[in-house]
Short mmCIF file of C-alpha atoms in Angstrom, two decimals:
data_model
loop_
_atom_site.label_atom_id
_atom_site.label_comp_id
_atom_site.label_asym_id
_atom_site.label_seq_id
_atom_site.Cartn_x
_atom_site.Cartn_y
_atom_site.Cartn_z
CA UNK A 57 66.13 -79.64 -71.29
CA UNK A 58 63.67 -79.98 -68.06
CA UNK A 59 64.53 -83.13 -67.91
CA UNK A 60 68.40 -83.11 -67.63
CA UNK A 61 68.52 -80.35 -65.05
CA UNK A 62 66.56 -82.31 -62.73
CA UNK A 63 68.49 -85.27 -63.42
CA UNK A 64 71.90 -83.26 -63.02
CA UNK A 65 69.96 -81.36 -59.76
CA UNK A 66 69.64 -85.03 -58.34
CA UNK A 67 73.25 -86.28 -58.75
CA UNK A 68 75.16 -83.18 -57.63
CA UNK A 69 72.66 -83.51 -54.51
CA UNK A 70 73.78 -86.90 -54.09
CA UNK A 71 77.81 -85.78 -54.03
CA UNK A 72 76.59 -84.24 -50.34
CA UNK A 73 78.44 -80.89 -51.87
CA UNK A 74 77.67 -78.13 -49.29
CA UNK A 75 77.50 -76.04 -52.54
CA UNK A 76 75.63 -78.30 -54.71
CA UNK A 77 72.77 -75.49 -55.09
CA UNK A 78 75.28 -73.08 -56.38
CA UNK A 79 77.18 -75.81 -58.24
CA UNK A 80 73.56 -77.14 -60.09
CA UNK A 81 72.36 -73.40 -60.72
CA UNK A 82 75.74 -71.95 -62.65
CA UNK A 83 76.34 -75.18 -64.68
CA UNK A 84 72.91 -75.44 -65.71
CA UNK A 85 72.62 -71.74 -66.82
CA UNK A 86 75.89 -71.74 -69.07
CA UNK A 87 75.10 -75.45 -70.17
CA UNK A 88 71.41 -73.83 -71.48
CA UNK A 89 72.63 -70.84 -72.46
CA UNK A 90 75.27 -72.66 -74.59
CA UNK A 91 72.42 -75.15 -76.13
CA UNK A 92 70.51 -71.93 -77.33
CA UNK A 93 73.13 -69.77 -78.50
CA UNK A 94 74.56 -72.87 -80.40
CA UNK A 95 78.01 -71.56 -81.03
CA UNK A 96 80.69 -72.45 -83.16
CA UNK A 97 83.67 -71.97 -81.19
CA UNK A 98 86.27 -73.71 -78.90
CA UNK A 99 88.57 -72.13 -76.35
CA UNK A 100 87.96 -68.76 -77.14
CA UNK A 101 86.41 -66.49 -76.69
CA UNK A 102 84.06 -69.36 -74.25
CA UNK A 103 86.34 -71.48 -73.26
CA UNK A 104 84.38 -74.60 -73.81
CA UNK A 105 86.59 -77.18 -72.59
CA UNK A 106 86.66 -75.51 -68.77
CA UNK A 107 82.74 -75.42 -69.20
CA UNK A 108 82.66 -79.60 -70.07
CA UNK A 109 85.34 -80.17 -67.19
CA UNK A 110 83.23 -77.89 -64.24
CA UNK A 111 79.77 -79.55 -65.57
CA UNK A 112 80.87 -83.11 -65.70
CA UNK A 113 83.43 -82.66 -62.05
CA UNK A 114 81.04 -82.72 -59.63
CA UNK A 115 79.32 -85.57 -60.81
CA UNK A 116 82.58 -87.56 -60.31
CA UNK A 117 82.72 -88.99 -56.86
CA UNK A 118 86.79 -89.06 -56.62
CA UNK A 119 86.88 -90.81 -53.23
CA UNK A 120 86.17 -94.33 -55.39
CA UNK A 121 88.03 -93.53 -58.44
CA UNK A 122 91.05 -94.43 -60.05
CA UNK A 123 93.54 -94.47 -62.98
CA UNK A 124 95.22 -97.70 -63.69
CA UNK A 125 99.19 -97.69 -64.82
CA UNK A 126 99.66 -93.76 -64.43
CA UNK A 127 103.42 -94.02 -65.16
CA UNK A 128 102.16 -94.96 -68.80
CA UNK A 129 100.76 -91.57 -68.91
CA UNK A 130 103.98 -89.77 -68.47
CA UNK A 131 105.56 -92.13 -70.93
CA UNK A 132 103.10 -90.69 -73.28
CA UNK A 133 103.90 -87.02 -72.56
CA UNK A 134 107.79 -87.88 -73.48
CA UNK A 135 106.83 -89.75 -76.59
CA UNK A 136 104.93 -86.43 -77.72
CA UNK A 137 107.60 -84.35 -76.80
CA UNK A 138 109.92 -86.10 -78.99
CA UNK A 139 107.25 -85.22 -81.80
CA UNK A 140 106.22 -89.48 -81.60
CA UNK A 141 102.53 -89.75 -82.05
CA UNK A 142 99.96 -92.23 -79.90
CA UNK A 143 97.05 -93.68 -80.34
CA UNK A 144 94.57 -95.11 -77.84
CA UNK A 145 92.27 -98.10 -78.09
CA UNK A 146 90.14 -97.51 -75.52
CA UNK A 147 86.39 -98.89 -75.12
CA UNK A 148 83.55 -96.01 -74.90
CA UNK A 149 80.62 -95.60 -72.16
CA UNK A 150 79.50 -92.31 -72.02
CA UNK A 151 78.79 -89.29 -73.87
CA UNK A 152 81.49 -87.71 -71.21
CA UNK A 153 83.86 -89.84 -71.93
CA UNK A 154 86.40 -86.73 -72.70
CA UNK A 155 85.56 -84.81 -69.81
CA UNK A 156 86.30 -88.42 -67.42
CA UNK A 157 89.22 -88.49 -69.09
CA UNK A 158 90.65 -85.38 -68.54
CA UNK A 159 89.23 -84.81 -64.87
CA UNK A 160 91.23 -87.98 -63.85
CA UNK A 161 94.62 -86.54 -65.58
CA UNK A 162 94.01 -83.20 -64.95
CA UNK A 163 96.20 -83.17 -61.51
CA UNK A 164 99.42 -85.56 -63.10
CA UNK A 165 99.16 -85.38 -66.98
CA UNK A 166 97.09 -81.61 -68.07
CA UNK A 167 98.89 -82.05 -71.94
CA UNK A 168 97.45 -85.48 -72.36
CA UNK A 169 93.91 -84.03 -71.15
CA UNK A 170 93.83 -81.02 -73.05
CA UNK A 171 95.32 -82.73 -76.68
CA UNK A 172 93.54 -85.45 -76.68
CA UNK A 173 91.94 -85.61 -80.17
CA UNK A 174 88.57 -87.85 -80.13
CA UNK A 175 87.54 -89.88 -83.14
CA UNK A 176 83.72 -89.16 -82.31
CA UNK A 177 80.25 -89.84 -84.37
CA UNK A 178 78.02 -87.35 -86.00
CA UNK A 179 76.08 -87.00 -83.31
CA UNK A 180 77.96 -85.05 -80.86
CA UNK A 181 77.95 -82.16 -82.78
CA UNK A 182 74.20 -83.09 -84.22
CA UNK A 183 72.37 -83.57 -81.02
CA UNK A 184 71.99 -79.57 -79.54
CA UNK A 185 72.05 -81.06 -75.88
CA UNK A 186 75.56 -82.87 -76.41
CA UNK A 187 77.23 -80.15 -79.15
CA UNK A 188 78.44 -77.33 -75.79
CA UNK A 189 79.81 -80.82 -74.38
CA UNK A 190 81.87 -81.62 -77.75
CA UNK A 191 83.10 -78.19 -78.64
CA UNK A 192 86.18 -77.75 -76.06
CA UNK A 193 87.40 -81.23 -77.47
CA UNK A 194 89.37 -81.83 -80.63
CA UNK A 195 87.31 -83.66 -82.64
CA UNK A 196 87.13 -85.99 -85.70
CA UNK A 197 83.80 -86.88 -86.80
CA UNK A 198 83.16 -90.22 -88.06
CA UNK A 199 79.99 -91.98 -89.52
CA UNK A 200 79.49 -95.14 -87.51
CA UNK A 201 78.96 -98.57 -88.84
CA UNK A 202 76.09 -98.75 -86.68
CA UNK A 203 74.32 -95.21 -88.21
CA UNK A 204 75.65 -95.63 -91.53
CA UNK A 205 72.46 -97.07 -92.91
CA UNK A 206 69.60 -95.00 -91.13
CA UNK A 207 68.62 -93.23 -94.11
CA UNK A 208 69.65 -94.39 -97.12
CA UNK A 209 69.33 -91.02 -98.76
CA UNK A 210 72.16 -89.91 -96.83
CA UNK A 211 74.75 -93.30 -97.42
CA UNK A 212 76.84 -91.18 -100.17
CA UNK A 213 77.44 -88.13 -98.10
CA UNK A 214 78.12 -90.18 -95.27
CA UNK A 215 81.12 -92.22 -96.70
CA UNK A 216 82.18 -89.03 -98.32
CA UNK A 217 82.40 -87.39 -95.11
CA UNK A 218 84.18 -90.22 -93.55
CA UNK A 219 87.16 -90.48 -96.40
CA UNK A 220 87.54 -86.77 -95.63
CA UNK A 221 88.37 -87.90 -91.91
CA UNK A 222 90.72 -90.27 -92.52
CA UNK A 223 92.44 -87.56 -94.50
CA UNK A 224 92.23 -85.04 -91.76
CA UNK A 225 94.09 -87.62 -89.90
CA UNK A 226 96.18 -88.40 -91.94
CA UNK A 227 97.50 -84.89 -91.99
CA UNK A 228 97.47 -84.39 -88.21
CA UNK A 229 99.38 -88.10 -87.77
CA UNK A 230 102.20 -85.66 -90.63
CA UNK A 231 102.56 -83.37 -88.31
CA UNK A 232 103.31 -85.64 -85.33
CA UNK A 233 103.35 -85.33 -81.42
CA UNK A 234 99.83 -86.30 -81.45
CA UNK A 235 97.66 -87.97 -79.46
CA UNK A 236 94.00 -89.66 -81.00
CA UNK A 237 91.43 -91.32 -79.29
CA UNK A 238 89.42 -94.22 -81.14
CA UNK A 239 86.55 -96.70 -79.85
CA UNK A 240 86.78 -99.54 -82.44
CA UNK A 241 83.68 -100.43 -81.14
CA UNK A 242 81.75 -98.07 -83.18
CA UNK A 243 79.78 -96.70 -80.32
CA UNK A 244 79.31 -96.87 -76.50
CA UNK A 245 79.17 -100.34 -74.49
CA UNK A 246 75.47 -101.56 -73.41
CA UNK A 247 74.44 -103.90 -70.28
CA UNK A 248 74.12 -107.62 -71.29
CA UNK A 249 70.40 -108.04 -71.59
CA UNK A 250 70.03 -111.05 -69.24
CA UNK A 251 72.74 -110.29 -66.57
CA UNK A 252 72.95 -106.79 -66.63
CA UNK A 253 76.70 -107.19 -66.20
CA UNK A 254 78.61 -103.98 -68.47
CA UNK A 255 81.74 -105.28 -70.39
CA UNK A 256 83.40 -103.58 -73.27
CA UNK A 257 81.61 -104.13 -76.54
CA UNK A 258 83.66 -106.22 -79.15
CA UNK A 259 86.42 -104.45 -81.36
CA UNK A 260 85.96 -103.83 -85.36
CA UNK A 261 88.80 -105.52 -86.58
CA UNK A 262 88.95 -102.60 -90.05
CA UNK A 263 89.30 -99.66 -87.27
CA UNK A 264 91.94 -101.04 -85.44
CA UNK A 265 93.78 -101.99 -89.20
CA UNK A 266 93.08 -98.72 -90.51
CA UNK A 267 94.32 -96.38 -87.47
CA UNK A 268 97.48 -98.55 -87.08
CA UNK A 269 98.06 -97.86 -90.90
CA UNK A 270 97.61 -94.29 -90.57
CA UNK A 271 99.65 -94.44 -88.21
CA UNK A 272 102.24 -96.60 -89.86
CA UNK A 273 102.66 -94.21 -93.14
CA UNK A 274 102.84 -91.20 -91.52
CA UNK A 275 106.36 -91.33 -91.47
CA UNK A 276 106.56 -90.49 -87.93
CA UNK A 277 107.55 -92.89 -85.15
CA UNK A 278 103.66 -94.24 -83.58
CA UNK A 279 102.63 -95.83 -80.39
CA UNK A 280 99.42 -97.65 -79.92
CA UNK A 281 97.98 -98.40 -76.44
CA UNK A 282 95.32 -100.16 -74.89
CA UNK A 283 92.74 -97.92 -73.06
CA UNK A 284 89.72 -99.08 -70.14
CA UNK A 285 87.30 -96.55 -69.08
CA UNK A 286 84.56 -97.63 -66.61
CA UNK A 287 81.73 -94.41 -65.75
CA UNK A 288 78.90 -95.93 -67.25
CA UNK A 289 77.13 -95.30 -63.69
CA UNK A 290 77.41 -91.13 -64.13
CA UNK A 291 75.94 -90.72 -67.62
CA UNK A 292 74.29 -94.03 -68.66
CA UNK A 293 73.37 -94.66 -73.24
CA UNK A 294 70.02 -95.48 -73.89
CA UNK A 295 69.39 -99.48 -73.31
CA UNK A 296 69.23 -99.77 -77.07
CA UNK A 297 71.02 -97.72 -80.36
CA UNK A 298 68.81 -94.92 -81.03
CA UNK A 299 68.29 -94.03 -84.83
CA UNK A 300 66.84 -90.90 -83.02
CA UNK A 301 69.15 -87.75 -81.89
CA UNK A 302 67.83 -86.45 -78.45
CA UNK A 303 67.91 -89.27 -76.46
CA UNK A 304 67.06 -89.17 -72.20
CA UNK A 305 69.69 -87.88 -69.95
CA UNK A 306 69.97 -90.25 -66.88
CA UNK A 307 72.52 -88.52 -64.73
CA UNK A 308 74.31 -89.63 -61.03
CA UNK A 309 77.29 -89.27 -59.11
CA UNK A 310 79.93 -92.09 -58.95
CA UNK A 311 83.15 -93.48 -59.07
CA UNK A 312 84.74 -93.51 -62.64
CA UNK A 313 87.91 -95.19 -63.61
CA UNK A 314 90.74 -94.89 -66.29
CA UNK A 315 93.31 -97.50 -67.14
CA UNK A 316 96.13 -97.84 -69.74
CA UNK A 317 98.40 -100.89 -70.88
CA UNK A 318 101.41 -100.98 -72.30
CA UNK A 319 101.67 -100.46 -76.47
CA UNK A 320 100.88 -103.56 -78.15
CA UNK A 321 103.34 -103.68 -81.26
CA UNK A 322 101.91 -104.94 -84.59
CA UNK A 323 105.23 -106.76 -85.67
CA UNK A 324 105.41 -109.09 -82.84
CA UNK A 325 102.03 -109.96 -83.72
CA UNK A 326 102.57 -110.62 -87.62
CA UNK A 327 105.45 -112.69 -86.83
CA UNK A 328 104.34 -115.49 -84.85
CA UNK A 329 101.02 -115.41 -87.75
CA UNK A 330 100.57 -117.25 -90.08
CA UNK A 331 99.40 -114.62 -92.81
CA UNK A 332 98.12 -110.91 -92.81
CA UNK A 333 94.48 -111.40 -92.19
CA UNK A 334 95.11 -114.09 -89.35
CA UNK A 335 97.56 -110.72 -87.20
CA UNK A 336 95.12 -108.24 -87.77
CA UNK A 337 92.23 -110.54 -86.15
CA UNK A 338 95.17 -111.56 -83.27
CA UNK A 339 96.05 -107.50 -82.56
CA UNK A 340 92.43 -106.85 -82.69
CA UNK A 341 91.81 -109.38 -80.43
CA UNK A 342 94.93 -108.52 -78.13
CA UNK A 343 93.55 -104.89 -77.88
CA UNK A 344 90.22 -106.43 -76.47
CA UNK A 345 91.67 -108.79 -73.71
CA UNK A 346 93.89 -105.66 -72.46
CA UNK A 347 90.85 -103.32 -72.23
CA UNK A 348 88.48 -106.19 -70.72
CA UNK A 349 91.40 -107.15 -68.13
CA UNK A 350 91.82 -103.44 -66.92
CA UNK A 351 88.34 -103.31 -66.84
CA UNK A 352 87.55 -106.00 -64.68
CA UNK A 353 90.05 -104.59 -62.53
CA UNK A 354 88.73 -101.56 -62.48
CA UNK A 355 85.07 -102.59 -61.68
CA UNK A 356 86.23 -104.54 -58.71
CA UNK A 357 88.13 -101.84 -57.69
CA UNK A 358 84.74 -98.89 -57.98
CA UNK A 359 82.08 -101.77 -58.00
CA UNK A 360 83.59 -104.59 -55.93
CA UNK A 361 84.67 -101.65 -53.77
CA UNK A 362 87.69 -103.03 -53.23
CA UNK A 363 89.68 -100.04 -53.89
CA UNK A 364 93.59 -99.98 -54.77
CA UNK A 365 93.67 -103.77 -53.67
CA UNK A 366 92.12 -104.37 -56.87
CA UNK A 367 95.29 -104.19 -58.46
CA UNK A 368 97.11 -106.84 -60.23
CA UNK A 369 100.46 -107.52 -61.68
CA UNK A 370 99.89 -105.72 -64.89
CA UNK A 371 96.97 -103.34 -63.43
CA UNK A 372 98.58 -100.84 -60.96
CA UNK A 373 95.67 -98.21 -59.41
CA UNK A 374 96.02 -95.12 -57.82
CA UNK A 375 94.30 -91.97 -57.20
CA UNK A 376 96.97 -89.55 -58.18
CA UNK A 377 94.70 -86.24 -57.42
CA UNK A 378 95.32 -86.73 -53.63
CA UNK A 379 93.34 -85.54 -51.07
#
């Protein structure tokens, strides 16, 4: 806990906020105060979603940020008015990813940031410094690939737990006008060990299949977009998995960005295959060039600092907050 208020102390200082003292000492105290009264709740009556979105905001330096595609966005927000249901594919960074998300659609698309629902791992409700964080967001816990075999003790309870998720989704995808957020990756995206370079960690080939089924047999129309997220820099994972919960903070303050495609469409894809297994391995694989070619747009945009000229045909930025 010492640790991560000096480490958020240091990157609020580094926004240059005039009230970065104030800013550092109320977060901090509700963030703690959350971690030891450890309370099951969401909006009410704590609203813990305001709480992620003022502790995570000032870390975000919005002057070299950016959402790619924003028009997609309000696409979205007719879709779920017409009770359709979407999906995003998105690579994952952070353990803020939600609170990015929503800070940099806040000012154009509030109902896409506030019903987002997260397909998230065990450990954002397991790990006391990250569970405050988690509890404002709609959330869908899911054993990942990558944990599933820590302690073999716990295997059984762990696929149980999982087949009770797909049902919960299944039953929210019923109801429609929803809107779920999934990293097929199975966890967030790590440095290459010899370049250092960040890219988005390879797809899982069954998530994709199985969310675009859900989807599918719902019985409501779906939509299924490609997602980018770059803000590694503002709450770096741990240079390796951890089997451990309670891993180091390392905070800062930087440019994030958010990018969407448009909806890749499974039948195009099983037509021009030349059997089942083949098109799920082609949308799989379509879903990863989309989210690597937004993101190298968006790291030349925040790390090439080359701003909104970073945009490309398919890859229009903006920073629709204004001022």
């Amino acid at each position: 806990m010492e640790e991560l208020y000096h480490n958020y102390k240091n990157a609020v200082f580094q926004s240059g906020n005039s009230r970065a003292d104030e800013i550092v000492l109320s977060n901090m105290a509700v963030a703690f105060d959350r971690v030891l009264l450890d309370i099951e709740s969401m909006r009410e009556p704590f609203d813990y979603y305001m709480f992620g979105q003022n502790y995570i905001r000032p870390l975000v330096d919005f002057r070299s940020s950016y959402v790619g595609n924003v028009s997609l966005f309000f696409e979205m927000e007719e879709k779920l008015n017409q009770g359709h249901n979407i999906v995003l594919i998105s690579n994952h960074q952070t353990e803020a990813d939600p609170a990015i998300i929503a800070l940099l659609l806040e000012s154009t698309n509030p109902h896409v940031a506030e019903n987002l629902t997260y397909i998230a791992g065990d450990r954002v409700i397991t790990d006391p410094l990250c569970k405050p964080f988690s509890m404002g967001r709609n959330l869908i816990c899911v054993y990942s690939k990558k944990h599933m075999l820590d302690v073999p003790e716990l295997i059984e309870m762990k696929r149980k737990s999982n087949t009770r998720s797909l049902k919960e989704m299944a039953l929210l995808l019923r109801g429609g006008s929803q809107i779920i957020w999934i990293a097929p990756s199975g966890g967030r995206d790590r440095p290459d060990p010899v370049t250092g370079e960040w890219y988005p960690a390879p797809f899982d080939t069954s998530s994709i299949d199985n969310m675009r089924r859900l989807a599918e047999h719902s019985g409501i129309p779906g939509h299924i977009y490609p997602l980018a997220l770059l803000c590694h820099d503002i709450m770096p994972p741990p240079p390796q998995v951890e089997r451990e919960v309670g891993e180091k903070r390392v905070i800062s303050f930087h440019g994030a960005g958010l990018s969407v495609a448009p909806e890749i469409s499974f039948p195009d894809i099983i037509t021009a295959s030349k059997n089942p297994e083949e098109a799920k391995e082609v949308y799989t694989q379509a879903f990863y060039n989309s989210v690597t070619e937004q993101y190298n747009v968006l790291k030349s945009a925040i790390h090439g600092q080359q701003g909104l000229k970073a945009s490309i045909p398919s890859v229009s930025l903006s920073q629709p907050w204004g001022d």
